[in-house]
Short mmCIF file of C-alpha atoms in Angstrom, two decimals:
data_model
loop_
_atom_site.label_atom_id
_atom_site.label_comp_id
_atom_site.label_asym_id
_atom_site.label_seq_id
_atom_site.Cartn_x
_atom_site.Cartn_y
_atom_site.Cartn_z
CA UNK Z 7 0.00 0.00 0.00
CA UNK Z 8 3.40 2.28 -0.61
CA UNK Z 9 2.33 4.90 -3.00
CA UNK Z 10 5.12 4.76 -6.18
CA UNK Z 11 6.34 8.38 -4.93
CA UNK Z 12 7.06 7.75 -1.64
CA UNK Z 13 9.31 4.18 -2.24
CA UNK Z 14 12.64 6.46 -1.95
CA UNK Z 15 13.90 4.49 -5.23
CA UNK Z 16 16.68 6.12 -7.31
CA UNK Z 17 19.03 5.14 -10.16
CA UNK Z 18 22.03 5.82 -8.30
CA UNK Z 19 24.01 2.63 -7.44
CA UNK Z 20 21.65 0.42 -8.93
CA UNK Z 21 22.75 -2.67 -11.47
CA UNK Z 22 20.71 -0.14 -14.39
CA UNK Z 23 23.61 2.51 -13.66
CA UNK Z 24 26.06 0.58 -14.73
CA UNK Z 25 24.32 -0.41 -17.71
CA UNK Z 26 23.48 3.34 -18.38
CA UNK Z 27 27.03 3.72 -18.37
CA UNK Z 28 27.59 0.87 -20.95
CA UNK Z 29 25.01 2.78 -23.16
CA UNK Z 30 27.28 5.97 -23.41
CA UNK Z 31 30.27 4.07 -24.21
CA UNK Z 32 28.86 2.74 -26.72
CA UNK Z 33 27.48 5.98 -28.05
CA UNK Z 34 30.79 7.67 -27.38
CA UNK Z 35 32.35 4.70 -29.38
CA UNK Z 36 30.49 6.03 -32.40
CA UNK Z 37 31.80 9.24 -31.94
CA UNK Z 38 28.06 10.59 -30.78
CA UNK Z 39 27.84 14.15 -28.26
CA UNK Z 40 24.18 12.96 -28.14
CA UNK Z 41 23.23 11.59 -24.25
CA UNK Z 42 19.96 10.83 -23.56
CA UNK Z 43 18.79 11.68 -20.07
CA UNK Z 44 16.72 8.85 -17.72
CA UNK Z 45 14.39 8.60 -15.21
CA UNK Z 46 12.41 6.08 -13.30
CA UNK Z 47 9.02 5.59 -14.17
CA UNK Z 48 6.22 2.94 -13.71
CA UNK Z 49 7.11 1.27 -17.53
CA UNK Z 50 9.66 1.66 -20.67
CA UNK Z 51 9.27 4.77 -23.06
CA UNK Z 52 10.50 7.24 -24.44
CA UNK Z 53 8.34 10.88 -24.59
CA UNK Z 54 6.89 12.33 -28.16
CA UNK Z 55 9.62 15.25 -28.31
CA UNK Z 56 12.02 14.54 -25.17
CA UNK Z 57 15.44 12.92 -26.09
CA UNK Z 58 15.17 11.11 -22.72
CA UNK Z 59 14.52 7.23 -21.62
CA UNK Z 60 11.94 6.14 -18.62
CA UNK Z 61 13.33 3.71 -17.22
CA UNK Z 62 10.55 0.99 -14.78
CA UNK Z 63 10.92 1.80 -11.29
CA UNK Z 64 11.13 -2.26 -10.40
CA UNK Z 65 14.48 -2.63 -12.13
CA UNK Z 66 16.49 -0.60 -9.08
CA UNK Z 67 15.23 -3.13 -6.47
CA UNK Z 68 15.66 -6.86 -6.54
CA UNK Z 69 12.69 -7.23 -4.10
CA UNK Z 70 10.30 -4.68 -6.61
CA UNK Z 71 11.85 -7.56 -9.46
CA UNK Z 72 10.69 -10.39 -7.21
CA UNK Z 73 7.43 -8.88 -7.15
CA UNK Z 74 6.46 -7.95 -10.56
CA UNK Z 75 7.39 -11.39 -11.35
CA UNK Z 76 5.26 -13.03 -9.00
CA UNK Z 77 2.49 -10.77 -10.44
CA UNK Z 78 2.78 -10.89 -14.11
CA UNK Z 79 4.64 -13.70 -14.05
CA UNK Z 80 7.75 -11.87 -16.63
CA UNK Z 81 9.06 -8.63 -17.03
CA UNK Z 82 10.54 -6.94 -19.85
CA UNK Z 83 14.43 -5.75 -18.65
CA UNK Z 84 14.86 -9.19 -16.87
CA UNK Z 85 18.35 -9.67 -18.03
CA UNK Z 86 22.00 -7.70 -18.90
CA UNK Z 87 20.98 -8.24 -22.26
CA UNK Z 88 17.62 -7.71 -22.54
CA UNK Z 89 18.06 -4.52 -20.54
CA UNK Z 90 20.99 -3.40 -23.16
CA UNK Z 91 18.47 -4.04 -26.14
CA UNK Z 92 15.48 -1.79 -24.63
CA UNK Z 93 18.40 0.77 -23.77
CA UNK Z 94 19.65 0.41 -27.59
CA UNK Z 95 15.85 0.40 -28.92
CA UNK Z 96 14.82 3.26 -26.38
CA UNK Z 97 18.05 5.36 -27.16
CA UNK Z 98 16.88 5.10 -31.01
CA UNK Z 99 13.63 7.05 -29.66
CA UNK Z 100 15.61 10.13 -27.43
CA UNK Z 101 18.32 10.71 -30.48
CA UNK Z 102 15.60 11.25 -33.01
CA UNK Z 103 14.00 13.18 -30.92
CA UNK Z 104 16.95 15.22 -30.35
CA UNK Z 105 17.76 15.69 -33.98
CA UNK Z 106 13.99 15.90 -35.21
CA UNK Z 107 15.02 13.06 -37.47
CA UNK Z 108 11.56 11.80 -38.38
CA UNK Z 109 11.25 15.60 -39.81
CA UNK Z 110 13.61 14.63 -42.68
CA UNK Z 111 12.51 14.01 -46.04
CA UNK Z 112 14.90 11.15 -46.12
CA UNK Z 113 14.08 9.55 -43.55
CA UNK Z 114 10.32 9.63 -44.45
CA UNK Z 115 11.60 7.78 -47.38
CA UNK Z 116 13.59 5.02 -45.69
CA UNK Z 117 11.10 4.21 -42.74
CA UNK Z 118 7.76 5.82 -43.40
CA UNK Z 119 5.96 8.69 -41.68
CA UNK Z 120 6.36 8.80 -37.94
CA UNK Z 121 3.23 10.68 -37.10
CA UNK Z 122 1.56 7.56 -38.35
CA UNK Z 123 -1.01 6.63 -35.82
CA UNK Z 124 0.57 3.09 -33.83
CA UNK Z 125 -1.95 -0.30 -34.64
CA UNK Z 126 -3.52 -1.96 -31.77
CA UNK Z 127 -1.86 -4.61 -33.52
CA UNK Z 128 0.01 -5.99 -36.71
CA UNK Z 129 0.91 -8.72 -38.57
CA UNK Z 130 4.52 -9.19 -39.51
CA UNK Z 131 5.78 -10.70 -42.39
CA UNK Z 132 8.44 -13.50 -40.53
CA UNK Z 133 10.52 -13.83 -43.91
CA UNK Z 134 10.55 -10.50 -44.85
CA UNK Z 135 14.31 -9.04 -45.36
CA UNK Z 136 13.39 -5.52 -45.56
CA UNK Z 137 13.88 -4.80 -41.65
CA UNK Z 138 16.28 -5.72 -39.56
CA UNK Z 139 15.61 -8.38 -36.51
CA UNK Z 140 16.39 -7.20 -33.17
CA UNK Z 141 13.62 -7.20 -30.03
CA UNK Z 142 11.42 -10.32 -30.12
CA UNK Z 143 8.47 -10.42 -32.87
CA UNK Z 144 9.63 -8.78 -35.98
CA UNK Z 145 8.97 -5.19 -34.02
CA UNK Z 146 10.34 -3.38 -36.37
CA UNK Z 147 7.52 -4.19 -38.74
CA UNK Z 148 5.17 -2.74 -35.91
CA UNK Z 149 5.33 1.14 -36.94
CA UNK Z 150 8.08 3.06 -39.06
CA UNK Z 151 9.26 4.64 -35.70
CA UNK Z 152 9.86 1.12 -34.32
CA UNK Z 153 11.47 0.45 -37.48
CA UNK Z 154 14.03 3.09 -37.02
CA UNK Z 155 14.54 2.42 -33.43
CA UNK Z 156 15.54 -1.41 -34.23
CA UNK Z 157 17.49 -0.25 -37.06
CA UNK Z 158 19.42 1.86 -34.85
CA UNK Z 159 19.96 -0.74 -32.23
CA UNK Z 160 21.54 -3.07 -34.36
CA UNK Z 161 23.55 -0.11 -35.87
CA UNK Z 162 24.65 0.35 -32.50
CA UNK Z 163 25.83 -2.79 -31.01
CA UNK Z 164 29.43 -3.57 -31.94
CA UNK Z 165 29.08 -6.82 -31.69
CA UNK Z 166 25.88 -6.74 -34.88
CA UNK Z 167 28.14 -7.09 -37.77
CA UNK Z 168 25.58 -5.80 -39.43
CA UNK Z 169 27.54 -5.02 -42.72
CA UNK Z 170 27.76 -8.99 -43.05
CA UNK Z 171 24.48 -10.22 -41.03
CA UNK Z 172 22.23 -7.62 -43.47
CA UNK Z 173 24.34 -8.32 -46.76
CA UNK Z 174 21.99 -8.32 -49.44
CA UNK Z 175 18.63 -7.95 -47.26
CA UNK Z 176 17.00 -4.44 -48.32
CA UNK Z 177 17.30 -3.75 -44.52
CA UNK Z 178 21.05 -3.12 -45.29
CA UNK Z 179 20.22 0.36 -47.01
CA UNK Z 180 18.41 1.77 -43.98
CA UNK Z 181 21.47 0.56 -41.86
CA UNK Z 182 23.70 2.57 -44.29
CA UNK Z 183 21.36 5.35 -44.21
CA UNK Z 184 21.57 5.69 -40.10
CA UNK Z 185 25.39 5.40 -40.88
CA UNK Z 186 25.58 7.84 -42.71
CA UNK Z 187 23.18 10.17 -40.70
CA UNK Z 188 25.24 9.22 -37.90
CA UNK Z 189 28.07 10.42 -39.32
CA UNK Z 190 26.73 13.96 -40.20
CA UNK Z 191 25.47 14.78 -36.99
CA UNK Z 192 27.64 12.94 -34.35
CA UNK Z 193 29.92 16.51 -33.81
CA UNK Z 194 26.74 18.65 -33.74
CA UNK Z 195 25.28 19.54 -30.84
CA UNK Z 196 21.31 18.63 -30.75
CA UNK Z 197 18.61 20.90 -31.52
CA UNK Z 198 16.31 19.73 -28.23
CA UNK Z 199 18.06 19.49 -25.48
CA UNK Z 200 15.02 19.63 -22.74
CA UNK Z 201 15.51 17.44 -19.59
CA UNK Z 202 12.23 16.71 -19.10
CA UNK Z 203 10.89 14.28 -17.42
CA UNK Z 204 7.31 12.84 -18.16
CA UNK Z 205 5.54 10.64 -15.63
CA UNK Z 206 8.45 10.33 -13.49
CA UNK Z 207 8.40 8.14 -10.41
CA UNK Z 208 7.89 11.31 -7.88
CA UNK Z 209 5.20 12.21 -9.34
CA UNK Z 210 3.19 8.55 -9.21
CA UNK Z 211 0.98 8.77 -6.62
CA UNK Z 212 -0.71 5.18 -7.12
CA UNK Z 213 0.03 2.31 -4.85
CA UNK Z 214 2.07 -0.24 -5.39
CA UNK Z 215 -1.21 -2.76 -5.22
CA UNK Z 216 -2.75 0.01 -7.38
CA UNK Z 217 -0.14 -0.21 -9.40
CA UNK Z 218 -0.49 -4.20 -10.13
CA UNK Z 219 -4.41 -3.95 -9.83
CA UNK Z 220 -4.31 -1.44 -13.06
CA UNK Z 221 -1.95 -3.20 -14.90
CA UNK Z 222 -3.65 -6.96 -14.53
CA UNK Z 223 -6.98 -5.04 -15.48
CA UNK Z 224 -5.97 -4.15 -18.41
CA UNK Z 225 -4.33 -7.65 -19.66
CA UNK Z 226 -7.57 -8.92 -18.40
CA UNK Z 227 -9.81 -7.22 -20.22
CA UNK Z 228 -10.27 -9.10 -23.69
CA UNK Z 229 -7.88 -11.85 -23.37
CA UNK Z 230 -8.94 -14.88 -25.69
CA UNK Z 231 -11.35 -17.46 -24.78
CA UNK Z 232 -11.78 -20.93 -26.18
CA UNK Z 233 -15.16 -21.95 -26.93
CA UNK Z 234 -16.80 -24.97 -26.01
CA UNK Z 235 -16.61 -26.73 -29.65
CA UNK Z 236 -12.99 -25.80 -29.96
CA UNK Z 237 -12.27 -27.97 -26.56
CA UNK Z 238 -14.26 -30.52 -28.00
CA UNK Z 239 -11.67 -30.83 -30.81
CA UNK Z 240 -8.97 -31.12 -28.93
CA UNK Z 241 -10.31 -33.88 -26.38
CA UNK Z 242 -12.94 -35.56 -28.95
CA UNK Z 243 -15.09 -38.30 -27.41
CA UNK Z 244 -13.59 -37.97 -24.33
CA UNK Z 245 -15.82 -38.38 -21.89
CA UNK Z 246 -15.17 -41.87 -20.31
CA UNK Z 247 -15.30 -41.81 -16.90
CA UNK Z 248 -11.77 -44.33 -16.47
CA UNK Z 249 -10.01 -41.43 -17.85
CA UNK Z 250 -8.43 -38.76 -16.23
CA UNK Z 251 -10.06 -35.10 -16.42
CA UNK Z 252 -8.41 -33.18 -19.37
CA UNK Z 253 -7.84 -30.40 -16.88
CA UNK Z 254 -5.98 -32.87 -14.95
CA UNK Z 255 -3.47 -33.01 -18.87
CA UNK Z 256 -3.61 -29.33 -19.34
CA UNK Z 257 -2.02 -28.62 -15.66
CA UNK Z 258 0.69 -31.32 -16.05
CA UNK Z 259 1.67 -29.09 -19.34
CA UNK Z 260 0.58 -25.85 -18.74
CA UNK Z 261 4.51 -24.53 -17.80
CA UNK Z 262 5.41 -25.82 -21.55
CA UNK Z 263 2.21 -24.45 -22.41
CA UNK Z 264 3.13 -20.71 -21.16
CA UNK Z 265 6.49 -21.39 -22.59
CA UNK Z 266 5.99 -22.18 -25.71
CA UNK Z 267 3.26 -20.01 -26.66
CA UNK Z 268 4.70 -16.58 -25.40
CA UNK Z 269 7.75 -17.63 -27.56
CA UNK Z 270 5.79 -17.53 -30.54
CA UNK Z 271 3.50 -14.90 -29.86
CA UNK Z 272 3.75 -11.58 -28.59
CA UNK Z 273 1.39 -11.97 -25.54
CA UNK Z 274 2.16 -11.34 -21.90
CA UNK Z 275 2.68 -14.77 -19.78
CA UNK Z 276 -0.23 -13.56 -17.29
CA UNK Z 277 -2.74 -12.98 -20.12
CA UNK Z 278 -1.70 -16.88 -22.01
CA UNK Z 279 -2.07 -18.02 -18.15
CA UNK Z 280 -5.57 -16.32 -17.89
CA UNK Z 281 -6.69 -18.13 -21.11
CA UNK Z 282 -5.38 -21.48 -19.31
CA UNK Z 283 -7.24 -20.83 -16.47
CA UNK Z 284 -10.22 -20.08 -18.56
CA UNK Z 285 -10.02 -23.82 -20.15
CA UNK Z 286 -9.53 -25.52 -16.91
CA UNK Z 287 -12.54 -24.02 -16.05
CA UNK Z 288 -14.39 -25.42 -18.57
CA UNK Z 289 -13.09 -28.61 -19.87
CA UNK Z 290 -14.31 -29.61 -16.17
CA UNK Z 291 -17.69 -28.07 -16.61
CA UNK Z 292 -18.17 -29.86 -20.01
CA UNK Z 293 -16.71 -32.97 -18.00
CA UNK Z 294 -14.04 -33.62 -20.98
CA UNK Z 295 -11.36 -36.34 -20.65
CA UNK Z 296 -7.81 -37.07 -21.84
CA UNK Z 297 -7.86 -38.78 -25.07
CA UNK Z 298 -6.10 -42.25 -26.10
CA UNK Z 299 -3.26 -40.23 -27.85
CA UNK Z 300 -1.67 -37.61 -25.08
CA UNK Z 301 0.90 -36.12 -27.49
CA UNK Z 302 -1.93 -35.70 -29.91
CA UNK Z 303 -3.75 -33.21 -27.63
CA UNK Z 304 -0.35 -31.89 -26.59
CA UNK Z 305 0.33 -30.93 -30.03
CA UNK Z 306 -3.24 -29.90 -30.45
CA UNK Z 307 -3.25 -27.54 -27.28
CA UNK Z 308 0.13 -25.71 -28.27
CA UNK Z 309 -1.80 -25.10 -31.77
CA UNK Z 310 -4.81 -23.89 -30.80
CA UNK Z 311 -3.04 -21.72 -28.29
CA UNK Z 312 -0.81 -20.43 -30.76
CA UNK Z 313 -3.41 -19.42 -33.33
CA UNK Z 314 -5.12 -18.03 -30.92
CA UNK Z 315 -2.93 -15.28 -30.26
CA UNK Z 316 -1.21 -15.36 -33.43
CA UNK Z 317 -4.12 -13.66 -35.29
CA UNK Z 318 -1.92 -10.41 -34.87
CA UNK Z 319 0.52 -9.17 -32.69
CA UNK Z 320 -0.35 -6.67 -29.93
CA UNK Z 321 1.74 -3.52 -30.71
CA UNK Z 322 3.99 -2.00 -28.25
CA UNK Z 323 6.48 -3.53 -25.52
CA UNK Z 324 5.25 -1.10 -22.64
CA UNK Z 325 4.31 2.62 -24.45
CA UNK Z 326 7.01 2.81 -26.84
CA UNK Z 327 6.77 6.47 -28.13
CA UNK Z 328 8.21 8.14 -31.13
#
């Protein structure tokens, strides 16, 4: 029942300092004046306008990591690299900001129009070899901002070898094209240099059970349901009493289950766990039994799971902004 404001949490001496630090090297490697600013707030994002990172308040305490795990069951930032990704992706964000890059005519023509309104969802192309592959599920297909933040990413990390990785993918021209951008600007000073700070932690004055309340809401509010004659494919005829209740299979699997569906998909573990809990729910009130064949509704379940999320992918890690 802490409100955010009042948990005393800074990014001084915390494990996202150091990696902070790691971040500017690597910018000052490239020969780039350009330092984004950070800040803890309650997610990842970077501000329409502000060459700055937000940076989840959870990440500075082991015990607040321990806790959004238990809660949504995964967090985004989890590990070194994962954390230097976001950082790379979210840095993307603050420089073009800085620079009013999306204002170019240029790089309207490589990426697309920024002030493009962001999907609800997309559907990327998995083969496509026009952007480059760096967060998990084809992002950079998501909106041409995203597109320009993973470009950048990749362009960033030494260790990318992007000029051999991209070779002959059409991704390789935008790649050239932040290389070369890079290269004009990295002596200038930027144009916006605000140090703002949007919906900074001090200034949060939910609760920390507020705070998990809101954010299970909203992954609870349309997550997918199976219906009653999709069960019945997947555990046809099975309603002899010597077998075991199907919900009886689905919780002996449902850690591969979680697993192997989030992999594929870009959905939250707590909202593919909601949809499990949903079908143990009703595969006992339609009293439906294991099948003779096991790995057949194994296989079965990890499909139907799959497509059911795979329609489209939900757009956005946290807020992403342009």
């Amino acid at each position: 029942d802490t409100r955010l404001c009042d948990l005393g949490l800074t990014l001084n001496g915390s494990k996202m300092q150091k990696e902070i630090k790691l971040l500017w090297e690597e910018l000052a490697n490239r020969g780039l004046r350009f330092r984004p600013h950070f800040w803890l707030s309650d997610c990842w994002f970077c501000p329409d306008g502000v060459p700055g990172i937000a940076i989840p308040f959870f990440l500075v305490h082991p015990r607040l990591m321990r806790l959004e795990k238990a809660h949504m069951l995964e967090f985004d930032g989890s590990t070194t690299e994962s954390r230097m990704k976001l950082l790379r992706h979210e840095a993307a964000h603050a420089l073009a900001n800085a620079y009013r890059l999306h204002l170019r005519q240029a790089w309207r023509r490589r990426f697309g129009r920024a002030s493009r309104v962001y999907p609800e969802s997309y559907l990327p192309r998995p083969g496509s070899r026009s952007y480059v592959i760096h967060l998990h599920h084809w992002y950079a297909q998501s909106h041409p901002a995203e597109d320009w933040a993973e470009t950048f990413a990749v362009w960033l990390d030494a260790r990318s070898d992007w000029r051999s990785r991209y070779q002959n993918w059409p991704a390789l021209k935008k790649l050239e094209y932040v290389d070369a951008v890079m290269q004009e600007i990295r002596a200038t000073r930027p144009p916006v240099h605000t140090r703002k700070q949007v919906d900074a932690l001090n200034s949060l004055t939910l609760t920390v059970r507020e705070y998990f309340d809101q954010k299970q809401a909203r992954l609870r509010a349309d997550f997918p349901r199976f219906n009653e004659e999709q069960l019945r494919q997947i555990f046809p005829g099975a309603r002899s009493g010597k077998r075991e209740p199907a919900s009886r299979q689905i919780r002996k699997l449902r850690e591969e289950l979680l697993t192997t569906v989030t992999a594929w998909t870009s959905e939250s573990r707590y909202r593919v766990n909601l949809t499990l809990d949903h079908m143990l729910v009703r595969v006992d009130e339609l009293g439906l039994r294991t099948t003779p064949k096991p790995e057949q509704a194994r296989v079965a379940l990890v499909a139907a799971l799959v497509m059911l999320y795979m329609g489209s992918l939900r757009s956005g890690i946290a807020r992403l902004a342009i």
